[in-house]
Amino acid sequence: MKSFDSVDRGRSIHGIGKYPYLLILLFSVCIFMIPKALYSQEPGKAVSGDPKELLELGDASWEKRGTKLDTDNARAVEYYRAAAAADPFSYEAHWKCARALWWLTDQMLAAANVKGGEHEKLGREGMELAGRAKLINPDGIEGHLYYALTAFHYAFGIGMIEAMKGGVFDAICEDLTWCQKRDETYGGGIVLRGLSSYFRIVPWPKRDNDKSLKLSTEAVKADETSVRNVVYLAAAYEMLGMGDKAVNILEVAVAMEGDKEQEPDFKRWKKFAKRCIDEGRVIETETLF
């Protein structure tokens, strides 16, 4: 079984706040010992070495991300990777690269274009970057959030049971719970949606479909324009054996206008909902995270 220790950097690091000298020592050690593999993928020739410029280029590419397996976000990953390599102390570069990796892997999953090995690889890289972000700024919500979200993909890559045994799901729950206490409505309900997914897909005995439904309902309230939030609510009803209710919720999702500015891939979720209705099949709840 793969060891989870190698990808669990930064876990619960916010608890060291009581011992500032220990935090400084730990951070210094991590800065020099973190593997070069974290930045192993070289960016394209157009990428310069100035951290500020790289972040700006990454942000510009991120804003162009679309509804397909787009090259703009892949380019954003390259820019953010290079920015993190150029400035190992940049909280922004690390969490933004983790976010871009999460989005990219998520889009690949929707396109059925990623095998388990790629989920494991990209998820691991995202966790390492987000874990580093947590070391740099233990109080930043972004590092904790994208550690958890990329960990979902890592868990999918290595297998849910192995992830459970290796402590991956514990780490996901810990970070998302931390985010919920900090700001549960952050990102239009993405924290609540993540927690709902955790309780929906975590293996027994920790699975709790009632809690998943409650959290998903709260996520919809946090951002009623999010088609994805509504689809996840349908999945929560499906897991409780309430198929008719799930279909009704999916019909709501199909009829929604969506908000491209807030949710660039909303059309993906409308199509997903319509396909589930048309084919009369069970929602693919195991890949909704």
Short mmCIF file of C-alpha atoms in Angstrom, two decimals:
data_model
loop_
_atom_site.label_atom_id
_atom_site.label_comp_id
_atom_site.label_asym_id
_atom_site.label_seq_id
_atom_site.Cartn_x
_atom_site.Cartn_y
_atom_site.Cartn_z
CA MET A 1 0.00 0.00 0.00
CA LYS A 2 1.32 3.46 -0.87
CA SER A 3 2.29 5.60 2.07
CA PHE A 4 0.22 8.71 2.51
CA ASP A 5 2.93 10.43 4.52
CA SER A 6 4.70 11.56 1.37
CA VAL A 7 1.73 13.65 0.25
CA ASP A 8 0.51 14.84 3.62
CA ARG A 9 2.78 17.86 3.95
CA GLY A 10 1.29 20.70 5.96
CA ARG A 11 -1.53 18.70 7.50
CA SER A 12 -2.79 20.30 10.72
CA ILE A 13 0.06 22.79 10.55
CA HIS A 14 -2.24 25.53 11.82
CA GLY A 15 -1.96 23.89 15.23
CA ILE A 16 1.70 24.92 15.52
CA GLY A 17 0.72 28.57 15.87
CA LYS A 18 1.36 28.33 19.61
CA TYR A 19 5.05 27.58 18.95
CA PRO A 20 6.34 30.20 16.48
CA TYR A 21 9.99 29.14 16.70
CA LEU A 22 9.06 25.54 15.93
CA LEU A 23 7.04 26.74 12.95
CA ILE A 24 9.98 28.77 11.62
CA LEU A 25 12.34 25.81 12.01
CA LEU A 26 9.90 23.40 10.37
CA PHE A 27 9.22 25.77 7.51
CA SER A 28 12.94 26.33 6.90
CA VAL A 29 13.58 22.60 6.77
CA CYS A 30 10.69 22.04 4.37
CA ILE A 31 11.89 24.82 2.07
CA PHE A 32 15.20 23.05 1.50
CA MET A 33 14.03 19.44 1.63
CA ILE A 34 10.93 19.61 -0.56
CA PRO A 35 11.61 17.51 -3.67
CA LYS A 36 12.49 19.16 -6.95
CA ALA A 37 9.90 16.88 -8.56
CA LEU A 38 7.31 19.38 -7.33
CA TYR A 39 8.47 21.70 -10.09
CA SER A 40 9.66 19.02 -12.50
CA GLN A 41 7.44 19.93 -15.42
CA GLU A 42 9.14 22.68 -17.38
CA PRO A 43 6.95 25.51 -18.71
CA GLY A 44 6.93 26.60 -22.33
CA LYS A 45 9.47 28.96 -23.87
CA ALA A 46 7.17 31.97 -23.44
CA VAL A 47 7.34 31.68 -19.63
CA SER A 48 9.79 34.11 -18.02
CA GLY A 49 11.44 33.76 -14.64
CA ASP A 50 9.93 36.81 -12.93
CA PRO A 51 7.47 35.58 -10.23
CA LYS A 52 5.18 38.61 -10.47
CA GLU A 53 4.96 38.38 -14.26
CA LEU A 54 4.39 34.64 -14.10
CA LEU A 55 1.52 35.11 -11.66
CA GLU A 56 -0.04 37.72 -13.93
CA LEU A 57 0.26 35.40 -16.93
CA GLY A 58 -1.21 32.56 -14.89
CA ASP A 59 -4.13 34.71 -13.77
CA ALA A 60 -4.82 35.79 -17.36
CA SER A 61 -4.89 32.17 -18.53
CA TRP A 62 -7.02 31.11 -15.56
CA GLU A 63 -9.64 33.74 -16.39
CA LYS A 64 -9.94 32.28 -19.90
CA ARG A 65 -10.69 28.76 -18.73
CA GLY A 66 -13.67 27.34 -20.57
CA THR A 67 -16.11 24.49 -20.58
CA LYS A 68 -13.90 22.00 -22.42
CA LEU A 69 -10.53 20.39 -21.81
CA ASP A 70 -8.98 23.74 -22.53
CA THR A 71 -5.38 24.67 -23.21
CA ASP A 72 -5.73 27.99 -21.38
CA ASN A 73 -5.90 26.34 -17.97
CA ALA A 74 -3.09 23.94 -18.85
CA ARG A 75 -1.04 27.04 -19.63
CA ALA A 76 -2.09 28.54 -16.29
CA VAL A 77 -0.69 25.46 -14.55
CA GLU A 78 2.65 26.01 -16.30
CA TYR A 79 2.81 29.67 -15.32
CA TYR A 80 1.88 29.03 -11.70
CA ARG A 81 4.35 26.13 -11.49
CA ALA A 82 7.11 28.40 -12.72
CA ALA A 83 6.07 31.17 -10.31
CA ALA A 84 6.16 28.76 -7.36
CA ALA A 85 9.60 27.53 -8.43
CA ALA A 86 10.87 31.09 -8.82
CA ASP A 87 9.52 32.13 -5.42
CA PRO A 88 9.32 29.20 -2.95
CA PHE A 89 7.79 31.52 -0.34
CA SER A 90 4.88 32.67 -2.52
CA TYR A 91 1.61 31.58 -0.94
CA GLU A 92 -0.34 32.87 -3.93
CA ALA A 93 1.68 30.93 -6.51
CA HIS A 94 1.36 27.65 -4.62
CA TRP A 95 -2.35 27.68 -3.89
CA LYS A 96 -3.22 29.00 -7.34
CA CYS A 97 -1.22 26.23 -8.99
CA ALA A 98 -3.05 23.67 -6.83
CA ARG A 99 -6.36 25.25 -7.85
CA ALA A 100 -5.44 25.12 -11.55
CA LEU A 101 -4.42 21.46 -11.23
CA TRP A 102 -7.73 20.68 -9.53
CA TRP A 103 -9.67 22.38 -12.33
CA LEU A 104 -7.63 20.71 -15.06
CA THR A 105 -8.05 17.23 -13.59
CA ASP A 106 -11.73 17.91 -13.00
CA GLN A 107 -12.22 18.83 -16.65
CA MET A 108 -10.29 15.76 -17.76
CA LEU A 109 -12.53 13.59 -15.62
CA ALA A 110 -15.61 15.08 -17.26
CA ALA A 111 -14.14 14.32 -20.67
CA ALA A 112 -13.30 10.75 -19.60
CA ASN A 113 -9.76 11.65 -20.56
CA VAL A 114 -7.84 10.78 -17.41
CA LYS A 115 -6.90 7.36 -16.13
CA GLY A 116 -6.38 6.54 -12.48
CA GLY A 117 -2.63 7.01 -12.79
CA GLU A 118 -3.05 10.57 -14.02
CA HIS A 119 -5.47 11.35 -11.20
CA GLU A 120 -2.92 10.06 -8.73
CA LYS A 121 -0.08 12.05 -10.30
CA LEU A 122 -1.91 15.36 -10.68
CA GLY A 123 -3.71 14.97 -7.36
CA ARG A 124 -0.43 14.31 -5.59
CA GLU A 125 1.18 17.37 -7.15
CA GLY A 126 -1.79 19.52 -6.16
CA MET A 127 -1.61 18.25 -2.58
CA GLU A 128 2.11 18.98 -2.40
CA LEU A 129 1.64 22.52 -3.67
CA ALA A 130 -1.34 23.20 -1.41
CA GLY A 131 0.48 21.62 1.52
CA ARG A 132 3.37 23.98 0.89
CA ALA A 133 0.89 26.88 0.78
CA LYS A 134 -0.38 25.84 4.21
CA LEU A 135 3.17 25.97 5.54
CA ILE A 136 3.68 29.45 4.14
CA ASN A 137 0.35 30.76 5.44
CA PRO A 138 -1.38 28.43 7.92
CA ASP A 139 -4.34 30.80 8.24
CA GLY A 140 -5.09 31.02 4.52
CA ILE A 141 -8.29 29.25 3.53
CA GLU A 142 -7.14 28.60 -0.04
CA GLY A 143 -4.31 26.26 0.92
CA HIS A 144 -6.59 24.11 3.07
CA LEU A 145 -9.38 24.09 0.48
CA TYR A 146 -7.30 23.06 -2.50
CA TYR A 147 -5.37 20.52 -0.48
CA ALA A 148 -8.69 18.79 0.16
CA LEU A 149 -10.04 19.15 -3.38
CA THR A 150 -6.89 17.83 -5.05
CA ALA A 151 -6.84 15.03 -2.47
CA PHE A 152 -10.21 13.86 -3.85
CA HIS A 153 -8.55 13.28 -7.22
CA TYR A 154 -5.59 11.57 -5.59
CA ALA A 155 -7.99 9.27 -3.73
CA PHE A 156 -9.81 8.46 -6.97
CA GLY A 157 -6.47 7.66 -8.58
CA ILE A 158 -5.23 5.21 -5.95
CA GLY A 159 -8.66 3.77 -5.15
CA MET A 160 -11.14 4.77 -2.47
CA ILE A 161 -10.41 1.89 -0.10
CA GLU A 162 -6.67 2.42 -0.23
CA ALA A 163 -7.21 6.15 0.26
CA MET A 164 -9.33 5.40 3.31
CA LYS A 165 -6.64 3.13 4.76
CA GLY A 166 -3.92 5.66 3.99
CA GLY A 167 -5.63 8.54 5.77
CA VAL A 168 -6.44 10.57 2.67
CA PHE A 169 -10.11 10.94 3.56
CA ASP A 170 -9.23 11.96 7.10
CA ALA A 171 -7.08 14.75 5.68
CA ILE A 172 -9.87 15.83 3.33
CA CYS A 173 -12.40 16.00 6.15
CA GLU A 174 -9.98 17.81 8.45
CA ASP A 175 -9.15 20.55 5.97
CA LEU A 176 -12.71 21.06 4.73
CA THR A 177 -14.00 21.20 8.30
CA TRP A 178 -11.33 23.80 9.05
CA CYS A 179 -12.51 25.81 6.03
CA GLN A 180 -16.14 25.50 7.10
CA LYS A 181 -15.33 26.97 10.50
CA ARG A 182 -13.39 29.77 8.84
CA ASP A 183 -15.88 30.68 6.10
CA GLU A 184 -18.40 28.05 5.02
CA THR A 185 -19.82 30.19 2.20
CA TYR A 186 -16.39 30.80 0.64
CA GLY A 187 -16.28 30.33 -3.12
CA GLY A 188 -20.03 30.11 -3.59
CA GLY A 189 -20.52 27.05 -1.43
CA ILE A 190 -17.50 25.09 -2.69
CA VAL A 191 -16.51 24.26 0.90
CA LEU A 192 -19.98 22.94 1.76
CA ARG A 193 -20.17 21.07 -1.54
CA GLY A 194 -16.80 19.49 -0.83
CA LEU A 195 -17.89 18.33 2.61
CA SER A 196 -21.12 16.98 1.13
CA SER A 197 -19.06 15.00 -1.37
CA TYR A 198 -16.85 13.68 1.40
CA PHE A 199 -19.79 12.22 3.34
CA ARG A 200 -21.32 10.87 0.10
CA ILE A 201 -18.29 8.99 -1.23
CA VAL A 202 -16.16 8.15 1.81
CA PRO A 203 -16.29 4.38 2.40
CA TRP A 204 -18.33 2.99 5.27
CA PRO A 205 -18.52 3.32 8.24
CA LYS A 206 -17.79 7.05 7.89
CA ARG A 207 -20.27 7.61 5.07
CA ASP A 208 -23.27 9.70 6.11
CA ASN A 209 -25.80 10.33 3.35
CA ASP A 210 -28.10 12.38 5.58
CA LYS A 211 -25.27 14.75 6.45
CA SER A 212 -24.31 14.90 2.77
CA LEU A 213 -27.84 16.02 1.87
CA LYS A 214 -27.85 18.68 4.59
CA LEU A 215 -24.51 20.10 3.47
CA SER A 216 -25.47 20.03 -0.20
CA THR A 217 -28.69 21.89 0.58
CA GLU A 218 -26.65 24.55 2.38
CA ALA A 219 -24.28 24.77 -0.60
CA VAL A 220 -27.20 25.55 -2.91
CA LYS A 221 -28.33 28.30 -0.55
CA ALA A 222 -24.81 29.73 -0.55
CA ASP A 223 -24.93 30.15 -4.35
CA GLU A 224 -28.29 29.53 -5.99
CA THR A 225 -26.85 30.33 -9.44
CA SER A 226 -24.44 27.37 -9.37
CA VAL A 227 -25.65 24.55 -11.59
CA ARG A 228 -23.00 22.28 -10.13
CA ASN A 229 -24.33 22.82 -6.62
CA VAL A 230 -27.80 21.75 -7.76
CA VAL A 231 -26.48 18.64 -9.54
CA TYR A 232 -24.65 17.63 -6.37
CA LEU A 233 -27.88 18.10 -4.43
CA ALA A 234 -29.54 15.65 -6.82
CA ALA A 235 -26.70 13.20 -6.20
CA ALA A 236 -27.29 13.47 -2.45
CA TYR A 237 -30.97 12.57 -2.92
CA GLU A 238 -29.97 9.69 -5.20
CA MET A 239 -27.74 8.25 -2.49
CA LEU A 240 -30.70 8.26 -0.10
CA GLY A 241 -32.74 6.21 -2.56
CA MET A 242 -34.94 9.16 -3.49
CA GLY A 243 -34.64 8.76 -7.26
CA ASP A 244 -37.77 10.70 -8.19
CA LYS A 245 -36.67 13.67 -6.11
CA ALA A 246 -33.22 13.48 -7.69
CA VAL A 247 -34.77 13.65 -11.18
CA ASN A 248 -36.82 16.69 -10.16
CA ILE A 249 -33.67 18.42 -8.95
CA LEU A 250 -31.87 17.54 -12.19
CA GLU A 251 -34.72 19.10 -14.16
CA VAL A 252 -34.18 22.29 -12.18
CA ALA A 253 -30.49 22.18 -13.09
CA VAL A 254 -31.28 21.78 -16.80
CA ALA A 255 -33.61 24.80 -16.69
CA MET A 256 -31.13 27.08 -14.91
CA GLU A 257 -29.59 29.99 -16.81
CA GLY A 258 -26.18 29.63 -15.22
CA ASP A 259 -23.59 32.31 -14.54
CA LYS A 260 -20.53 32.04 -16.79
CA GLU A 261 -18.59 34.60 -14.78
CA GLN A 262 -19.01 32.70 -11.52
CA GLU A 263 -19.16 29.19 -13.02
CA PRO A 264 -17.40 29.01 -16.42
CA ASP A 265 -18.29 25.34 -16.90
CA PHE A 266 -21.99 25.60 -16.00
CA LYS A 267 -22.98 24.24 -19.43
CA ARG A 268 -21.08 21.06 -18.64
CA TRP A 269 -23.30 20.50 -15.62
CA LYS A 270 -26.49 21.29 -17.50
CA LYS A 271 -25.52 18.69 -20.12
CA PHE A 272 -24.62 16.21 -17.41
CA ALA A 273 -28.01 16.67 -15.74
CA LYS A 274 -29.88 16.30 -19.04
CA ARG A 275 -27.95 13.14 -19.93
CA CYS A 276 -28.83 11.59 -16.57
CA ILE A 277 -32.51 12.34 -17.16
CA ASP A 278 -32.55 11.18 -20.79
CA GLU A 279 -30.71 7.94 -20.14
CA GLY A 280 -32.66 7.20 -16.98
CA ARG A 281 -29.55 6.03 -15.22
CA VAL A 282 -28.16 6.46 -11.75
CA ILE A 283 -26.13 9.61 -11.27
CA GLU A 284 -22.41 8.87 -11.35
CA THR A 285 -22.03 9.84 -7.72
CA GLU A 286 -18.61 8.23 -7.33
CA THR A 287 -17.00 10.82 -9.62
CA LEU A 288 -18.78 13.88 -8.24
CA PHE A 289 -16.32 15.49 -5.85
#
